[in-house]
CSV table of C-alpha atoms and ligand atoms in Angstrom, one decimal:
chain,number,residue,atom,x,y,z
D,1127,MET,CA,-7.6,6.7,-19.9
D,1128,SER,CA,-7.2,6.5,-16.2
D,1129,ALA,CA,-9.7,5.0,-13.9
D,1130,ILE,CA,-9.7,8.3,-11.9
D,1131,SER,CA,-9.6,12.1,-12.3
D,1132,LEU,CA,-8.0,14.6,-10.2
D,1133,ALA,CA,-11.3,15.8,-9.2
D,1134,ASP,CA,-12.0,12.2,-7.7
D,1135,VAL,CA,-8.7,12.6,-5.7
D,1136,TYR,CA,-9.9,15.9,-4.0
D,1137,ARG,CA,-13.3,14.3,-3.4
D,1138,ALA,CA,-11.6,11.3,-1.8
D,1139,ARG,CA,-9.7,13.8,0.4
D,1140,GLN,CA,-12.9,15.4,1.6
D,1141,ARG,CA,-14.6,11.9,2.3
D,1142,ILE,CA,-11.5,10.7,4.4
D,1143,GLU,CA,-10.9,14.0,6.1
D,1144,GLY,CA,-11.1,13.5,9.9
D,1145,ARG,CA,-11.1,9.7,9.6
D,1146,VAL,CA,-7.6,9.2,8.2
D,1147,CYS,CA,-4.4,10.7,9.4
D,1148,ARG,CA,-2.8,13.5,7.2
D,1149,THR,CA,0.6,11.9,7.9
D,1150,PRO,CA,3.9,13.8,8.5
D,1151,LEU,CA,6.5,14.2,5.9
D,1152,VAL,CA,9.9,14.3,7.8
D,1153,GLN,CA,13.5,15.0,6.6
D,1154,SER,CA,16.0,12.1,7.0
D,1155,PRO,CA,19.4,13.6,7.7
D,1156,ALA,CA,20.9,10.2,7.5
D,1157,LEU,CA,19.5,9.2,4.1
D,1158,SER,CA,20.0,12.7,2.8
D,1159,ARG,CA,23.8,12.4,3.5
D,1160,ILE,CA,23.9,8.9,1.8
D,1161,ALA,CA,21.8,10.0,-1.3
D,1162,GLY,CA,23.5,13.4,-1.7
D,1163,VAL,CA,20.1,15.1,-2.1
D,1164,PRO,CA,17.3,15.9,0.5
D,1165,VAL,CA,15.3,12.8,1.4
D,1166,HIS,CA,12.0,12.9,3.1
D,1167,LEU,CA,9.9,10.1,4.7
D,1168,LYS,CA,6.0,10.2,4.2
D,1169,LEU,CA,5.0,8.3,7.3
D,1170,GLU,CA,1.9,6.2,6.7
D,1171,THR,CA,3.1,4.1,9.7
D,1172,PHE,CA,1.1,6.6,11.8
D,1173,GLN,CA,-2.3,5.6,10.3
D,1174,PRO,CA,-4.6,4.3,13.0
D,1175,THR,CA,-4.4,0.7,11.5
D,1176,GLY,CA,-0.7,0.9,10.8
D,1177,SER,CA,-0.8,1.3,7.0
D,1178,PHE,CA,-1.9,3.6,4.2
D,1179,LYS,CA,-4.6,1.0,3.2
D,1180,LEU,CA,-7.0,3.0,5.5
D,1181,ARG,CA,-7.0,5.7,3.0
D,1182,GLY,CA,-8.4,3.6,0.0
D,1183,ALA,CA,-10.7,1.5,2.2
D,1184,THR,CA,-12.3,4.6,3.9
D,1185,ASN,CA,-12.8,6.3,0.6
D,1186,ALA,CA,-14.4,3.3,-0.9
D,1187,LEU,CA,-16.6,2.5,2.1
D,1188,ALA,CA,-17.8,6.1,2.5
D,1189,GLN,CA,-18.6,6.0,-1.4
D,1190,LEU,CA,-20.4,2.7,-1.1
D,1191,THR,CA,-22.4,4.0,1.9
D,1192,GLU,CA,-23.4,7.1,0.0
D,1193,GLU,CA,-24.7,4.8,-2.6
D,1194,GLY,CA,-26.7,2.9,-0.1
D,1195,ALA,CA,-24.6,-0.1,0.9
D,1196,THR,CA,-24.9,-1.4,4.5
D,1197,ARG,CA,-22.5,-4.4,4.4
D,1198,VAL,CA,-19.1,-4.9,2.9
D,1199,VAL,CA,-16.8,-7.9,2.4
D,1200,THR,CA,-13.2,-8.5,1.6
D,1201,ALA,CA,-10.8,-11.6,1.6
D,1202,SER,CA,-7.7,-9.9,2.7
D,1203,THR,CA,-6.0,-11.1,5.8
D,1204,GLY,CA,-3.4,-8.3,6.0
D,1205,ASN,CA,-3.5,-4.6,5.9
D,1206,HIS,CA,-6.4,-4.2,3.6
D,1207,GLY,CA,-8.6,-6.5,5.8
D,1208,ARG,CA,-7.7,-4.4,8.9
D,1209,ALA,CA,-8.4,-1.1,7.1
D,1210,VAL,CA,-11.9,-2.3,5.8
D,1211,ALA,CA,-12.7,-3.6,9.4
D,1212,HIS,CA,-11.7,-0.2,10.9
D,1213,ALA,CA,-13.4,1.9,8.3
D,1214,ALA,CA,-16.8,-0.1,8.5
D,1215,ARG,CA,-16.8,0.4,12.2
D,1216,ALA,CA,-16.2,4.2,11.9
D,1217,LEU,CA,-19.0,4.6,9.2
D,1218,GLY,CA,-21.4,2.2,11.2
D,1219,ILE,CA,-21.7,-0.4,8.6
D,1220,GLU,CA,-21.2,-4.2,8.8
D,1221,ALA,CA,-18.0,-5.7,7.5
D,1222,ALA,CA,-17.1,-9.3,6.8
D,1223,VAL,CA,-13.6,-10.6,6.2
D,1224,CYS,CA,-13.2,-14.1,4.7
D,1225,MET,CA,-10.2,-16.1,5.5
D,1226,SER,CA,-9.0,-19.6,5.0
D,1227,SER,CA,-8.5,-22.1,8.0
D,1228,LEU,CA,-4.7,-21.7,7.6
D,1229,VAL,CA,-4.7,-18.0,8.6
D,1230,PRO,CA,-2.7,-17.7,12.1
D,1231,LYS,CA,-5.1,-17.0,15.1
D,1232,ASN,CA,-3.4,-13.7,15.7
D,1233,LYS,CA,-4.4,-12.4,12.4
D,1234,VAL,CA,-8.0,-13.6,12.9
D,1235,ASP,CA,-8.1,-12.1,16.3
D,1236,ALA,CA,-6.8,-8.7,15.0
D,1237,VAL,CA,-9.6,-8.4,12.5
D,1238,ALA,CA,-12.3,-9.6,14.9
D,1239,ALA,CA,-11.2,-7.1,17.5
D,1240,LEU,CA,-11.9,-4.4,15.0
D,1241,GLY,CA,-15.5,-5.5,15.1
D,1242,ALA,CA,-15.6,-7.3,11.7
D,1243,ARG,CA,-17.3,-10.6,11.2
D,1244,VAL,CA,-14.6,-13.3,10.5
D,1245,VAL,CA,-15.8,-15.9,7.9
D,1246,ILE,CA,-13.5,-19.0,7.9
D,1247,ALA,CA,-13.8,-20.7,4.5
D,1248,GLY,CA,-11.7,-23.5,2.9
D,1249,LYS,CA,-7.9,-24.0,3.0
D,1250,SER,CA,-6.4,-21.3,0.7
D,1251,GLN,CA,-6.8,-17.6,-0.2
D,1252,ASP,CA,-8.6,-18.5,-3.4
D,1253,ASP,CA,-11.3,-20.4,-1.2
D,1254,ALA,CA,-11.8,-17.4,0.9
D,1255,GLN,CA,-12.2,-15.3,-2.1
D,1256,VAL,CA,-14.9,-17.6,-3.5
D,1257,GLU,CA,-16.7,-17.3,-0.2
D,1258,ALA,CA,-16.5,-13.5,-0.3
D,1259,LEU,CA,-18.0,-13.5,-3.9
D,1260,ARG,CA,-20.8,-15.9,-2.6
D,1261,LEU,CA,-21.6,-13.3,0.1
D,1262,VAL,CA,-21.9,-10.6,-2.7
D,1263,ARG,CA,-24.1,-12.7,-4.9
D,1264,GLU,CA,-26.4,-14.3,-2.2
D,1265,GLU,CA,-26.3,-11.9,0.7
D,1266,GLY,CA,-25.9,-8.4,-0.8
D,1267,PHE,CA,-22.5,-7.6,0.5
D,1268,ALA,CA,-20.4,-5.0,-1.5
D,1269,PHE,CA,-17.0,-6.3,-2.3
D,1270,VAL,CA,-14.0,-4.1,-1.6
D,1271,PRO,CA,-10.9,-5.0,-3.7
D,1272,PRO,CA,-7.6,-4.5,-2.1
D,1273,PHE,CA,-6.1,-2.4,-5.0
D,1274,ASP,CA,-7.8,-2.7,-8.4
D,1275,ASP,CA,-10.7,-0.4,-7.8
D,1276,ALA,CA,-11.1,3.3,-8.6
D,1277,ARG,CA,-12.3,4.3,-5.3
D,1278,VAL,CA,-9.4,2.7,-3.6
D,1279,ILE,CA,-7.0,4.1,-6.0
D,1280,ALA,CA,-8.3,7.5,-5.5
D,1281,GLY,CA,-8.0,7.1,-1.7
D,1282,GLN,CA,-4.3,6.1,-1.9
D,1283,ALA,CA,-3.8,9.1,-4.3
D,1284,THR,CA,-4.4,11.5,-1.3
D,1285,ILE,CA,-0.9,10.7,-0.4
D,1286,GLY,CA,0.2,12.2,-3.5
D,1287,LEU,CA,-1.6,15.4,-2.9
D,1288,GLU,CA,-0.3,15.7,0.6
D,1289,ILE,CA,3.3,15.1,-0.5
D,1290,LEU,CA,3.2,17.9,-3.3
D,1291,GLU,CA,1.4,20.3,-0.9
D,1292,ALA,CA,4.1,19.8,1.8
D,1293,LEU,CA,7.0,19.8,-0.5
D,1294,PRO,CA,6.2,21.5,-3.9
D,1295,ASP,CA,9.7,20.9,-5.3
D,1296,THR,CA,9.6,17.2,-4.7
D,1297,ALA,CA,11.6,15.8,-7.8
D,1298,THR,CA,11.4,12.0,-7.2
D,1299,ILE,CA,9.0,9.7,-5.4
D,1300,LEU,CA,9.6,6.2,-4.3
D,1301,VAL,CA,6.6,3.9,-3.7
D,1302,PRO,CA,6.5,0.3,-2.5
D,1303,LEU,CA,4.9,-1.8,-5.5
D,1304,SER,CA,2.6,-4.7,-5.2
D,1305,GLY,CA,-0.8,-4.7,-6.8
D,1306,GLY,CA,-0.1,-1.2,-7.8
D,1307,GLY,CA,-3.1,0.6,-6.0
D,1308,LEU,CA,-0.7,2.7,-4.1
D,1309,PHE,CA,1.8,3.4,-6.9
D,1310,SER,CA,-1.0,4.3,-9.3
D,1311,GLY,CA,-2.8,6.6,-7.0
D,1312,VAL,CA,0.4,8.5,-5.7
D,1313,ALA,CA,1.8,8.7,-9.3
D,1314,PHE,CA,-1.5,9.9,-10.7
D,1315,ALA,CA,-1.9,12.7,-8.2
D,1316,ALA,CA,1.8,13.7,-8.4
D,1317,ARG,CA,2.0,13.8,-12.1
D,1318,ASN,CA,-1.2,15.8,-12.4
D,1319,ILE,CA,0.3,18.4,-10.2
D,1320,ASN,CA,3.9,18.3,-11.6
D,1321,ARG,CA,4.4,16.2,-14.7
D,1322,ASP,CA,8.1,16.2,-14.2
D,1323,VAL,CA,8.0,14.2,-11.0
D,1324,GLN,CA,10.0,11.0,-11.4
D,1325,MET,CA,8.1,7.9,-10.2
D,1326,ILE,CA,10.1,5.0,-8.9
D,1327,GLY,CA,8.4,1.7,-7.8
D,1328,VAL,CA,10.2,-0.5,-5.4
D,1329,THR,CA,9.6,-4.2,-4.8
D,1330,MET,CA,11.4,-7.4,-3.9
D,1331,GLU,CA,12.9,-9.9,-6.3
D,1332,ARG,CA,11.0,-12.8,-4.9
D,1333,GLY,CA,7.6,-13.2,-6.6
D,1334,ALA,CA,7.1,-9.4,-7.9
D,1335,ALA,CA,3.9,-9.9,-9.9
D,1336,MET,CA,3.6,-6.3,-11.1
D,1337,HIS,CA,7.3,-6.3,-12.3
D,1338,ALA,CA,6.8,-9.5,-14.2
D,1339,SER,CA,3.6,-8.2,-15.6
D,1340,LEU,CA,5.2,-5.0,-16.8
D,1341,ALA,CA,8.0,-7.1,-18.5
D,1342,ALA,CA,5.6,-9.4,-20.3
D,1343,GLY,CA,3.3,-6.4,-21.3
D,1344,LYS,CA,0.3,-7.9,-19.8
D,1345,PRO,CA,-0.8,-9.3,-16.3
D,1346,VAL,CA,1.0,-12.6,-15.6
D,1347,LEU,CA,1.1,-15.1,-12.7
D,1348,VAL,CA,4.1,-15.5,-10.7
D,1349,ASP,CA,4.9,-18.1,-7.9
D,1350,GLU,CA,4.3,-16.5,-4.5
D,1351,LEU,CA,7.5,-16.8,-2.4
D,1352,GLU,CA,8.2,-16.2,1.3
D,1353,THR,CA,9.7,-12.6,1.7
D,1354,LEU,CA,10.4,-10.1,4.5
D,1355,ALA,CA,8.1,-7.7,2.3
D,1356,ASP,CA,5.1,-9.9,3.0
D,1357,SER,CA,2.6,-7.1,2.3
D,1358,LEU,CA,4.0,-6.9,-1.3
D,1359,GLY,CA,3.1,-10.6,-2.2
D,1360,GLY,CA,0.3,-11.8,-4.2
D,1361,GLY,CA,-0.8,-11.4,-7.8
D,1362,ILE,CA,-2.2,-8.4,-9.8
D,1363,GLY,CA,-5.1,-10.5,-11.1
D,1364,LEU,CA,-5.1,-11.7,-14.7
D,1365,ASP,CA,-8.2,-9.7,-15.2
D,1366,ASN,CA,-6.6,-6.6,-13.9
D,1367,ARG,CA,-8.7,-3.5,-14.9
D,1368,HIS,CA,-7.0,-0.4,-13.8
D,1369,THR,CA,-3.6,-0.6,-11.9
D,1370,PHE,CA,-1.5,-2.4,-14.6
D,1371,GLN,CA,-2.3,0.0,-17.1
D,1372,MET,CA,-1.9,3.1,-14.8
D,1373,THR,CA,1.3,1.8,-13.4
D,1374,ARG,CA,2.6,1.0,-16.9
D,1375,GLU,CA,1.9,4.6,-18.0
D,1376,LEU,CA,3.2,6.4,-14.9
D,1377,ILE,CA,6.3,4.4,-13.9
D,1378,ASP,CA,9.7,5.6,-14.8
D,1379,ARG,CA,11.8,2.8,-13.1
D,1380,VAL,CA,11.3,-0.4,-11.0
D,1381,VAL,CA,14.0,-1.2,-8.4
D,1382,LEU,CA,14.1,-4.8,-7.3
D,1383,LEU,CA,15.6,-5.7,-3.9
D,1384,ASP,CA,17.0,-9.0,-2.4
D,1385,GLU,CA,16.0,-10.1,1.1
D,1386,ALA,CA,19.2,-8.9,2.7
D,1387,SER,CA,18.6,-5.3,1.4
D,1388,ILE,CA,15.0,-5.3,2.7
D,1389,ALA,CA,16.4,-6.3,6.2
D,1390,ARG,CA,18.9,-3.4,5.9
D,1391,GLY,CA,16.2,-1.1,5.4
D,1392,ILE,CA,14.2,-2.3,8.5
D,1393,VAL,CA,17.4,-2.0,10.6
D,1394,HIS,CA,18.1,1.6,9.2
D,1395,ALA,CA,14.6,2.7,10.1
D,1396,TYR,CA,14.9,1.5,13.5
D,1397,ARG,CA,18.4,2.6,14.3
D,1398,GLU,CA,18.6,5.9,12.5
D,1399,GLU,CA,15.0,7.0,12.0
D,1400,ARG,CA,13.6,5.4,15.3
D,1401,LEU,CA,10.9,3.8,13.3
D,1402,VAL,CA,9.4,0.4,13.4
D,1403,VAL,CA,8.5,-0.5,9.9
D,1404,GLU,CA,7.4,-3.8,8.1
D,1405,GLY,CA,9.4,-5.1,5.1
D,1406,ALA,CA,7.1,-3.7,2.6
D,1407,ALA,CA,7.5,-0.1,3.9
D,1408,ALA,CA,11.4,-0.4,4.3
D,1409,VAL,CA,12.0,-0.8,0.6
D,1410,GLY,CA,12.3,2.8,-0.4
D,1411,MET,CA,15.0,3.1,2.4
D,1412,SER,CA,16.7,0.1,1.3
D,1413,ALA,CA,16.9,1.3,-2.3
D,1414,VAL,CA,18.7,4.6,-1.1
D,1415,LEU,CA,21.1,2.6,1.2
D,1416,ASP,CA,21.9,0.3,-1.8
D,1417,GLY,CA,22.9,3.4,-3.7
D,1418,VAL,CA,20.9,2.5,-6.8
D,1419,LEU,CA,19.3,6.1,-7.0
D,1420,LYS,CA,22.6,8.0,-7.7
D,1421,GLU,CA,21.0,9.4,-10.8
D,1422,SER,CA,17.9,10.5,-9.2
D,1423,ARG,CA,17.0,14.2,-8.7
D,1424,GLY,CA,16.1,15.6,-5.3
D,1425,PRO,CA,14.2,16.4,-3.1
D,1426,LEU,CA,13.4,12.7,-2.9
D,1427,VAL,CA,10.3,11.5,-1.1
D,1428,ILE,CA,9.9,7.9,0.2
D,1429,VAL,CA,6.6,6.4,0.9
D,1430,VAL,CA,6.8,4.5,4.2
D,1431,SER,CA,3.7,2.4,3.8
D,1432,GLY,CA,3.2,0.7,7.2
D,1433,CYS,CA,4.3,-0.8,10.5
D,1434,ASN,CA,2.6,-4.0,10.9
D,1435,ILE,CA,5.4,-6.4,11.3
D,1436,ASP,CA,5.4,-9.4,13.7
D,1437,ILE,CA,7.3,-8.0,16.8
D,1438,GLU,CA,9.3,-11.2,17.2
D,1439,THR,CA,10.3,-11.0,13.7
D,1440,HIS,CA,11.4,-7.5,14.0
D,1441,ARG,CA,13.4,-8.3,17.1
D,1442,ARG,CA,15.1,-11.0,15.2
D,1443,ILE,CA,16.1,-8.7,12.2
D,1444,ILE,CA,17.3,-5.9,14.5
D,1445,GLY,CA,19.4,-8.4,16.5
D,1446,ALA,CA,20.9,-10.1,13.4
D,1447,LEU,CA,22.7,-7.2,12.0
I,2958,PLP,C1,-0.6,-3.2,0.4
I,2958,PLP,C2,0.8,-2.6,0.9
I,2958,PLP,C3,1.6,-2.2,-0.1
I,2958,PLP,C4,1.4,-2.3,-1.5
I,2958,PLP,O1,0.2,-1.7,-2.1
I,2958,PLP,P1,-0.4,-2.1,-3.6
I,2958,PLP,O2,-1.5,-1.1,-3.8
I,2958,PLP,O3,-0.8,-3.4,-3.5
I,2958,PLP,O4,0.6,-1.9,-4.5
I,2958,PLP,C5,2.9,-1.7,0.3
I,2958,PLP,N1,3.1,-1.6,1.7
I,2958,PLP,C6,2.2,-2.0,2.6
I,2958,PLP,C7,2.6,-1.8,4.0
I,2958,PLP,C8,1.0,-2.6,2.3
I,2958,PLP,O5,0.1,-3.0,3.1
């Protein structure tokens, strides 16, 4: 049993229409040459907040608003926090984003600039999460999870609809994999339209919680390690309700990448595709460059999930190779 139906995905599309970009799907001649099959890039880098997370957040908030919610909260400091702040402003509801006192000022400022209330609590992500849940219990906020939520998954799934509509003979889709909201959604939509689409999850070797959980057959904890693909860090939750099960059912293969490979993907995107991408978004391109997809059928679509990389970090990576 999936958390969502195909009807949920079409309803999500109606809800987010006009608020979220229907992103371009562009061919990559350079990657097509390397892969030996046509390769296309689904450019979520063009979303107004710089990542696909706006789809799930907008669908979730629109649904919560329909149900009467007037204030939402999350504890994410990254792309999900930005997306919730942006979507709340667009829908005219209040958003709070809980963060620990260790979160860098530029991230705090970015969320505040989107009109969200920043709540500083404690010294860790866990402390921030506790504060978010307190706001839910005591102040009537609705919590918006970053991935393990049916409304969020249905929002991310609209990417799968768009891919299959733009390129009906898509044979393989590569999706960055972390908590699995993106993967579950895209795979669910794509497989419901064409059951033969091959679904590949791509993630980093360093601290890949979903990969470790798939291997263990149940959600497990992993040590969080620093990686260029910082948006792929974090656990899947030991009490995971949807994305572990869905990912397990829908995934054909997981590709794991080392840090040098992720850097090559970022450099390739810049030099050959003229795109600034963050590490988490480069992984599909890295996998093609590494030549690990030789058995995959084409056309092949790579979900390029976001562009929110620190610009100095980006410059260092581009300069180093
Ligand atoms: C959140 C995120 C991912 C991973 O999405 P999950 O739903 O957690 O698997 C990939 N890329 C970017 C840029 C992200 O922000």
